[in-house]
Amino acid sequence: MVSKGTGASLGIAIAKAYLIIDPVFDVKNTTVSDVKEEVALYEKALVQTQRQIAKIQRIVHDKMGPDKADIFTAHIQIANDPEIKKEIIHTIQTSRLNSAYVVTQVFDRYYQTFASMEDNYFKERAGDIYDITKRILSNILHVPLPDILGIKEPCIVVANDLTPSAMALLEKQYVKGVVTNYGGRTSHAAIMARSMEIPAVVGLTDITKKITTGQLIAINGENGEVEIAPTDINKWQQRIKDFARLKEEFKKYINVPSVTLDGHKVEVEGNIGKPVDAPLAVNHGAEGIGLFRSEFLYMDNDHWPTEDEQYQGYKKVLETFKDKTVVIRTLDIGGDKKLSYFIFPDEANPFLGWRAIRFCLAKPEIFKTQLRALARASLHGKLAIMFPMIATVDEFKQAKEFANKTFTELENQKQAISHNIQIGMMVEIPAAAVLIDQFAKYADFFSIGTNDLIQYTFACDRMSPEVAYLYQPNNPSLLRLVKSIIDHAHALKKPVAMCGEMAGDTISIPILLGLGLDNFSMSVTSIPKARMIINNLSYQECQILANDVLKLENSEQVETVIKNFLHAKQLIS
């Protein structure tokens, strides 16, 4: 039996399944007689939780380095957040409800907030909240968590979901793969699986109901395939050997230019969320940063980050890349991305509401603080500033004028800044996409944000299972829109990048190359493979291919043509 999920970490594995069952916490809505004792129980559990997370953090630091260990700094901060702690204690004292129930209620509210977010990266932070909640409840109720360290023979771990702390305890010598019901490519578990080079398939919905411990299974971490009780074991073993050879091939493409067989050069860059991610991007051969999501500096904080706090973060990334371009997106908050220290108004449809550049223009002091920090940091590298969620030419002109006035103000204050700061925009709203020829008069560059552009183009919420089938990056209508963006920008000699998931997709790369995309920006672990594909293709052939698929009717036809093309080039199996 074969199931299909999301390939989250490259690799092939075949081994016996090891099913991890989440503990059942018997949390009841009951009152307590001794409130002080109940508060003490919660506080003791909190101390135990922090110690456990600190221990896991040390393990991660030794196994995967400081950047991955930083995940658990955030966990400790959440667990010990003074506002959350204050709310839990106050609720226990006033309601006399038991601590386990109060912890569940309070953390569940935070979980729901993140789980309802549209952006995949933020949506999957709900898993971190769940991880912390589960650990605190384990300590309050004395219910042990699964013994991950007890795995001492080769297996593929199968679970409802795997929290970052569970992933951190996996031993690569025994765990050959990971399979989960939930999760996506940007979950911390997926990120850690890629760092550990453990094949992973996520988002299988009910795989834990189909597999039992000890059952032989095989997984493909690229295409998301999971085969239960495989009949052709030799086929899977051959795939493992083929992938091992392919991994060695990927390494050859880490520190080489991205150039097609017929000499056409493009840039392959990385998407990052935090300054600590920059070294990882360098190690994977990023030719720059195509998207630095600056909102993490705000979301991982309990206050509006100051100019100096932001400056230090931007400076670190720019210094890491020196003479390579770093594109920093200005604050993209609102919609599904909330802040603990600012209350957004209720909106019927917040994803189409007061967010991103709309919010920044309405809050000039917040916007100015970020722009000042960016301008000061510009002396330490090659900075490009990108405005998100631009809908109209006037909106872009207003934002750019505000930025330039801020820069002039800094210079008048004798603050040195670079005079080569590029200012561009995200193309994620169809209204902007069809008016690129006008935007190109004012923008220095464009970056296509396909995650939003696709769902706005097809009027589908990519998080809704009922309409997920409409999220089609390789649909000819979307490809024609991308072609229009590139053609109109190039007519005025403005470069076009893509920083959505589509840029790193194996099937999409030949089309985007043929359409003339200048910069491919993606998850850093995808860079070597993407460059291998680009460097083994002919630009001229890809142009012909792109022109042909634009004439097709649907995604399925496009993907069949591209797969056949790549298979003939021996770039996919």
XYZ file of C-alpha atoms in Angstrom:
573
model
C 0.000 0.000 0.000
C 1.364 3.404 -1.014
C 0.483 6.698 0.697
C 1.439 10.183 -0.486
C 2.456 13.057 1.762
C 4.833 16.003 1.578
C 8.496 15.283 1.065
C 10.146 17.309 3.836
C 13.734 16.039 3.870
C 15.534 14.378 0.968
C 16.528 10.750 1.156
C 15.342 7.172 0.731
C 14.905 4.688 3.578
C 13.578 1.194 4.178
C 13.298 -0.194 7.711
C 10.893 -1.460 10.346
C 8.432 1.104 11.695
C 8.726 2.417 15.234
C 5.377 3.923 16.195
C 5.503 6.738 18.732
C 2.239 7.089 20.609
C 1.506 10.451 22.202
C 0.743 10.189 25.933
C -2.834 10.672 27.058
C -3.186 13.449 29.620
C -6.253 13.087 31.814
C -6.993 16.801 32.202
C -10.282 17.489 33.992
C -12.135 20.715 34.681
C -11.977 20.392 38.463
C -11.336 22.815 41.312
C -8.719 22.435 44.045
C -8.891 23.061 47.775
C -5.341 24.374 48.217
C -4.600 27.114 45.690
C -1.069 27.760 46.986
C -0.200 24.098 46.597
C -1.577 24.074 43.047
C 0.429 27.160 42.073
C 3.518 25.516 43.583
C 2.816 22.364 41.541
C 2.698 24.449 38.352
C 5.881 26.361 39.231
C 7.745 23.131 40.045
C 6.636 21.644 36.691
C 7.796 24.814 34.961
C 11.272 24.549 36.500
C 11.482 20.878 35.471
C 10.376 21.787 31.943
C 13.019 24.480 31.622
C 15.725 22.105 32.824
C 14.618 19.439 30.352
C 14.568 21.907 27.450
C 18.003 23.242 28.470
C 19.343 19.674 28.436
C 17.863 19.059 24.985
C 19.339 22.367 23.829
C 22.821 21.212 24.878
C 22.333 17.954 22.961
C 21.252 19.873 19.854
C 24.159 22.302 20.192
C 26.612 19.403 20.211
C 24.883 17.492 17.398
C 23.778 20.288 15.056
C 25.405 23.518 16.141
C 24.256 26.793 17.733
C 21.796 27.826 15.031
C 19.564 24.789 15.607
C 20.047 25.013 19.375
C 18.566 28.499 19.129
C 15.167 26.890 18.497
C 15.144 25.843 22.134
C 16.078 29.276 23.392
C 12.712 30.319 21.992
C 11.079 27.329 23.743
C 12.515 28.371 27.095
C 11.375 31.941 26.485
C 7.826 30.769 25.713
C 7.705 28.434 28.710
C 8.932 31.186 31.005
C 7.098 34.079 29.348
C 6.174 36.387 32.261
C 2.757 37.262 30.808
C 1.814 33.620 30.239
C 3.104 32.647 33.675
C 1.231 35.540 35.287
C -2.002 34.613 33.483
C -1.770 30.939 34.523
C -1.075 31.730 38.184
C -3.773 34.412 38.288
C -6.317 32.037 36.738
C -5.494 29.274 39.223
C -5.828 31.731 42.130
C -9.118 33.296 41.004
C -10.888 30.282 39.508
C -9.417 27.610 41.838
C -9.144 25.368 38.771
C -6.420 22.724 38.720
C -3.096 23.721 37.139
C -3.159 21.118 34.351
C -6.523 22.389 33.122
C -5.436 26.050 33.281
C -2.164 25.325 31.455
C -4.115 23.485 28.761
C -6.598 26.332 28.316
C -4.043 29.147 28.220
C -1.564 27.436 25.902
C -4.351 26.151 23.666
C -5.348 29.746 22.938
C -1.809 30.502 21.780
C -1.747 27.251 19.819
C -4.958 28.136 17.984
C -3.608 31.596 17.144
C -0.558 30.144 15.422
C -2.404 27.176 13.893
C -4.870 29.528 12.187
C -2.111 31.545 10.512
C -1.882 31.376 6.744
C 1.881 31.622 6.357
C 3.312 28.099 6.588
C 6.331 29.103 8.626
C 4.267 30.801 11.319
C 1.467 28.265 11.177
C 3.896 25.538 12.055
C 5.137 27.398 15.133
C 1.973 25.940 16.681
C 4.013 22.732 16.959
C 6.423 24.519 19.283
C 3.537 25.618 21.519
C 2.248 22.031 21.544
C 5.728 20.749 22.449
C 5.971 23.051 25.474
C 2.409 22.347 26.628
C 2.940 18.604 26.454
C 6.147 18.814 28.478
C 4.597 20.983 31.217
C 1.576 18.651 31.481
C 3.911 15.658 31.627
C 5.610 17.190 34.645
C 2.383 18.264 36.376
C 0.614 14.920 35.892
C 3.711 12.688 36.131
C 2.924 11.079 32.777
C 6.175 10.122 31.012
C 6.829 11.221 27.435
C 7.866 8.617 24.831
C 11.366 7.235 25.394
C 13.030 8.491 22.202
C 16.482 7.714 23.576
C 15.374 4.105 23.976
C 15.496 3.557 20.198
C 18.546 1.344 19.705
C 17.963 -0.444 16.407
C 17.421 0.722 12.809
C 13.874 1.996 12.239
C 11.663 4.592 10.617
C 9.887 6.639 13.267
C 6.136 7.020 12.666
C 4.201 9.579 14.705
C 1.200 11.848 14.730
C 3.704 14.704 14.749
C 7.241 15.131 16.020
C 8.068 18.104 18.183
C 11.477 19.777 17.897
C 12.529 18.309 21.239
C 11.619 14.798 20.060
C 13.553 15.344 16.810
C 16.565 16.529 18.793
C 16.721 13.208 20.680
C 16.709 11.018 17.570
C 19.962 9.201 16.912
C 20.774 9.175 13.214
C 22.614 5.849 13.467
C 19.302 4.193 14.389
C 16.584 6.434 12.927
C 16.653 6.035 9.144
C 13.559 8.101 8.430
C 10.603 9.996 9.850
C 6.924 9.818 8.869
C 4.143 11.943 10.415
C 0.443 12.652 10.069
C 0.941 16.405 10.375
C 3.519 19.055 9.581
C 4.967 20.749 6.529
C 8.324 21.586 4.946
C 8.805 24.634 7.171
C 8.030 23.007 10.525
C 10.929 22.932 12.972
C 10.835 19.138 12.878
C 11.264 19.205 9.077
C 14.034 21.788 9.305
C 15.860 19.663 11.872
C 15.348 16.501 9.798
C 17.055 18.227 6.868
C 19.896 19.381 9.114
C 20.327 15.831 10.418
C 19.991 14.493 6.852
C 17.225 12.126 7.901
C 14.627 11.445 5.161
C 11.194 12.702 6.190
C 7.647 12.595 4.822
C 5.006 14.678 6.595
C 1.351 15.589 6.229
C 0.086 12.022 5.677
C -3.064 12.653 7.785
C -3.688 9.132 9.109
C -0.504 7.139 8.549
C -0.354 6.145 12.250
C -3.605 4.208 11.746
C -2.140 2.241 8.831
C 1.194 1.201 10.340
C 2.142 -0.907 13.346
C 5.488 -1.137 15.113
C 7.767 -3.703 13.463
C 6.084 -3.458 10.063
C 8.482 -2.924 7.148
C 8.007 0.428 5.378
C 9.895 2.409 2.739
C 9.873 6.183 2.238
C 10.980 8.711 -0.372
C 11.700 12.070 1.261
C 11.639 13.905 -2.063
C 8.295 12.942 -3.596
C 6.510 12.138 -0.310
C 5.905 8.473 -1.113
C 5.472 5.938 1.713
C 5.058 2.258 0.869
C 3.817 -0.064 3.599
C 5.063 -3.669 3.390
C 6.956 -3.052 0.120
C 6.983 -6.028 -2.232
C 10.047 -5.038 -4.249
C 12.715 -4.519 -1.596
C 15.517 -4.623 -4.165
C 13.987 -1.612 -5.922
C 14.103 0.450 -2.722
C 17.642 -0.654 -1.889
C 18.736 0.421 -5.357
C 17.065 3.809 -4.774
C 19.064 4.184 -1.577
C 22.300 3.558 -3.494
C 21.253 5.956 -6.252
C 20.479 8.703 -3.745
C 23.820 8.208 -2.008
C 25.538 8.833 -5.332
C 23.276 11.831 -5.930
C 24.206 13.346 -2.540
C 27.841 13.223 -3.480
C 26.898 14.891 -6.747
C 25.056 17.699 -4.893
C 28.238 18.581 -2.989
C 29.957 19.478 -6.249
C 27.443 22.289 -6.736
C 27.778 24.083 -3.405
C 30.547 26.504 -4.345
C 30.205 26.884 -8.105
C 28.363 29.556 -10.129
C 24.823 28.839 -11.328
C 25.374 28.609 -15.101
C 23.506 26.571 -17.714
C 25.268 24.320 -20.198
C 25.061 27.064 -22.824
C 26.451 29.788 -20.571
C 23.340 31.527 -19.195
C 23.989 32.700 -15.616
C 21.406 33.072 -12.847
C 21.675 33.520 -9.079
C 20.568 30.865 -6.588
C 19.962 32.475 -3.207
C 18.592 31.542 0.202
C 15.482 32.412 2.203
C 16.121 32.938 5.916
C 14.100 34.013 8.947
C 16.749 34.880 11.510
C 20.333 36.169 11.553
C 21.536 32.812 12.910
C 20.343 31.187 9.659
C 22.855 33.152 7.551
C 25.904 30.852 8.088
C 23.827 27.826 7.069
C 22.945 29.616 3.827
C 26.639 30.253 3.163
C 27.472 26.593 3.846
C 24.923 25.505 1.243
C 26.311 27.810 -1.424
C 23.797 30.670 -1.387
C 24.847 33.408 -3.807
C 23.106 35.918 -1.567
C 19.906 36.190 0.449
C 16.800 36.604 -1.674
C 14.457 36.910 1.308
C 15.203 37.790 4.906
C 11.859 37.751 6.719
C 12.416 40.643 9.137
C 9.129 39.985 10.952
C 10.878 37.352 13.087
C 12.715 40.139 14.878
C 9.271 41.394 15.898
C 7.457 38.102 16.507
C 10.237 36.659 18.657
C 10.056 39.696 20.922
C 7.874 41.056 23.713
C 8.204 44.670 22.503
C 8.703 46.647 19.323
C 12.389 45.961 18.560
C 14.468 49.111 18.883
C 16.537 50.620 16.109
C 19.738 49.263 17.659
C 18.296 45.779 18.184
C 17.286 45.630 14.531
C 20.562 47.148 13.363
C 22.549 44.380 15.072
C 20.457 41.666 13.386
C 20.682 43.186 9.901
C 24.397 43.926 10.334
C 25.134 40.297 11.182
C 23.510 39.000 7.991
C 25.085 41.662 5.757
C 28.540 40.990 7.193
C 28.077 37.268 6.632
C 27.482 37.824 2.921
C 29.847 40.783 2.441
C 29.674 41.680 -1.271
C 26.672 39.457 -2.060
C 23.205 40.994 -2.119
C 20.989 40.579 0.934
C 17.314 41.350 0.282
C 15.549 42.264 3.511
C 11.764 42.393 3.428
C 10.304 45.160 5.552
C 7.868 44.246 8.303
C 5.253 41.843 6.952
C 2.916 41.699 9.918
C -0.866 41.466 10.224
C -3.234 39.013 8.584
C -2.137 35.711 10.087
C 0.971 37.109 11.797
C 0.214 38.610 15.191
C 2.260 40.233 17.931
C 1.862 39.666 21.663
C 2.359 43.379 22.337
C 0.022 44.886 19.727
C -3.674 44.248 19.182
C -4.784 44.293 15.566
C -8.403 45.254 14.850
C -10.860 42.469 14.064
C -11.376 42.185 10.318
C -13.758 40.032 8.313
C -10.862 38.944 6.085
C -7.528 39.879 7.694
C -5.476 38.290 4.893
C -6.806 40.970 2.579
C -6.779 43.612 5.263
C -4.492 45.831 7.304
C -1.138 44.146 6.938
C 2.413 44.421 5.590
C 3.124 47.705 3.759
C -0.393 48.940 4.530
C 0.319 48.638 8.234
C 3.767 50.239 7.935
C 2.480 53.258 6.021
C -0.205 53.747 8.666
C 2.383 53.473 11.454
C 5.207 55.749 10.215
C 7.208 55.717 13.453
C 7.396 51.914 13.439
C 8.294 51.961 9.735
C 10.907 54.683 10.227
C 12.619 52.772 13.038
C 13.090 49.780 10.752
C 14.259 51.870 7.802
C 16.800 53.711 9.975
C 18.181 50.397 11.238
C 18.388 49.054 7.690
C 20.134 52.158 6.359
C 22.706 52.124 9.174
C 23.388 48.433 8.547
C 23.827 49.084 4.807
C 27.475 50.047 5.391
C 28.248 46.410 6.275
C 27.234 44.772 3.012
C 25.161 44.973 -0.141
C 21.642 45.800 1.026
C 18.411 45.617 -0.935
C 15.123 46.590 0.736
C 11.886 44.959 -0.404
C 8.347 46.135 0.352
C 5.696 43.375 0.765
C 2.034 43.293 -0.289
C 2.279 46.177 -2.771
C -0.983 46.619 -4.688
C -0.722 49.989 -6.478
C 1.974 52.174 -8.003
C 1.050 55.040 -5.659
C 1.536 52.746 -2.672
C 5.043 51.811 -3.792
C 5.948 55.433 -4.553
C 4.739 56.496 -1.109
C 6.798 53.804 0.630
C 9.914 54.576 -1.429
C 9.587 58.309 -0.832
C 9.241 57.704 2.914
C 12.376 55.531 2.837
C 14.385 58.143 0.943
C 13.293 60.883 3.360
C 14.396 58.682 6.255
C 17.786 58.161 4.622
C 18.201 61.916 4.081
C 17.270 62.543 7.696
C 20.012 60.140 8.820
C 22.605 61.845 6.661
C 21.572 65.233 8.021
C 22.268 63.773 11.462
C 25.810 62.921 10.245
C 24.990 59.195 10.176
C 26.910 57.423 7.393
C 24.868 55.112 5.150
C 25.435 53.411 1.809
C 24.364 55.270 -1.323
C 23.774 52.022 -3.195
C 20.703 50.697 -1.360
C 18.357 49.042 -3.837
C 14.612 49.381 -3.237
C 12.258 46.829 -4.757
C 8.965 45.072 -4.151
C 7.282 41.725 -3.740
C 4.917 40.766 -6.546
C 2.218 38.763 -4.798
C -0.989 40.589 -5.752
C -2.362 40.069 -9.292
C -3.136 43.807 -9.613
C 0.582 44.521 -9.267
C 1.587 41.612 -11.490
C -0.315 42.975 -14.489
C 1.082 46.502 -14.081
C 4.797 45.699 -13.873
C 5.620 48.001 -16.785
C 4.496 50.946 -14.627
C 6.080 49.715 -11.394
C 9.366 49.207 -13.260
C 9.709 52.985 -13.616
C 10.249 53.218 -9.847
C 11.330 49.818 -8.470
C 14.952 48.659 -8.698
C 13.974 44.998 -8.692
C 11.045 42.597 -8.302
C 10.656 39.370 -6.339
C 7.694 37.119 -7.056
C 6.113 35.779 -3.890
C 4.401 32.731 -5.339
C 2.963 31.469 -2.044
C 0.476 34.358 -2.022
C 0.353 35.106 -5.744
C -0.894 31.587 -6.495
C -3.685 31.638 -3.930
C -4.776 35.158 -4.863
C -4.740 34.240 -8.562
C -6.860 31.115 -8.051
C -8.948 32.599 -5.220
C -8.095 29.627 -3.009
C -6.933 29.400 0.577
C -3.976 27.034 0.395
C -4.622 26.010 4.005
C -8.148 24.826 3.248
C -8.197 21.085 2.444
C -11.397 21.508 0.430
C -9.804 23.864 -2.111
C -6.143 22.869 -1.806
C -6.381 21.253 -5.241
C -6.569 24.761 -6.715
C -3.142 25.704 -5.395
C -1.377 25.009 -8.691
C 2.050 26.610 -9.212
C 2.496 24.947 -12.588
C -0.885 25.862 -14.015
C -0.429 27.577 -17.423
C -2.429 30.600 -16.233
C 0.011 31.221 -13.376
C 2.981 30.578 -15.672
C 1.657 33.126 -18.161
C 1.368 35.659 -15.339
C 4.976 34.956 -14.308
C 6.085 35.373 -17.923
C 4.299 38.719 -18.128
C 6.049 39.926 -14.966
C 9.479 38.919 -16.249
C 8.980 40.251 -19.765
C 7.736 43.685 -18.661
C 10.451 44.039 -16.017
C 13.190 43.037 -18.458
C 11.897 45.527 -21.017
C 12.987 48.241 -18.580
C 16.122 46.300 -17.589
C 14.888 45.434 -14.095
C 15.808 42.022 -12.628
C 13.187 39.550 -11.390
C 13.634 37.070 -8.556
C 11.304 34.502 -7.051
C 11.301 33.801 -3.312
C 8.266 31.529 -2.986
C 8.422 27.740 -2.606
C 8.053 27.389 -6.385
C 11.603 28.699 -6.919
C 13.127 25.571 -5.366
C 10.699 23.060 -6.857
C 12.362 20.521 -9.136
C 9.506 20.557 -11.655
C 9.201 24.344 -11.789
C 12.899 25.162 -12.179
C 13.206 24.360 -15.927
C 10.106 26.438 -16.709
C 11.248 29.417 -14.629
C 14.679 29.194 -16.204
C 13.114 29.201 -19.670
C 10.880 32.157 -18.786
C 14.000 34.175 -17.955
C 13.896 34.351 -14.154
C 17.106 36.015 -12.906
C 17.233 34.928 -9.255
C 15.962 31.740 -7.621
C 15.625 32.135 -3.838
C 14.700 29.138 -1.713
C 15.101 27.143 1.474
C 18.869 26.945 1.893
C 18.995 23.147 1.964
C 17.439 23.093 -1.517
C 20.237 25.176 -3.070
C 22.762 22.473 -4.116
C 20.101 20.374 -5.814
C 18.544 23.369 -7.585
C 21.968 24.438 -8.852
C 22.708 20.918 -10.056
C 19.512 20.989 -12.118
C 20.204 24.462 -13.540
C 23.826 23.675 -14.396
C 22.803 20.555 -16.300
C 20.179 22.223 -18.468
C 20.394 24.223 -21.661
C 18.841 27.683 -21.397
C 17.823 27.522 -25.043
C 16.080 24.181 -24.549
C 14.307 25.513 -21.449
C 13.075 28.541 -23.417
C 11.504 26.233 -25.988
C 10.085 24.052 -23.209
C 8.566 27.031 -21.365
C 7.002 28.329 -24.563
C 5.453 24.899 -25.204
C 3.940 24.406 -21.732
C 2.341 27.873 -21.823
C 0.069 26.502 -24.549
C -1.230 23.626 -22.416
C -4.525 23.462 -20.502
C -3.694 22.360 -16.981
C -1.042 21.622 -14.353
C -1.127 17.887 -14.908
C -0.176 18.291 -18.568
C 2.598 20.735 -17.702
C 4.072 18.510 -15.001
C 3.980 15.434 -17.247
C 5.931 17.278 -19.939
C 8.506 18.595 -17.451
C 8.953 15.228 -15.727
C 9.561 13.537 -19.089
C 12.039 16.286 -19.977
C 13.953 15.950 -16.692
C 13.846 12.159 -16.849
C 15.399 12.247 -20.325
C 18.170 14.443 -18.883
C 18.605 11.906 -16.040
C 17.905 14.655 -13.488
C 15.037 12.768 -11.859
C 14.407 9.050 -11.488
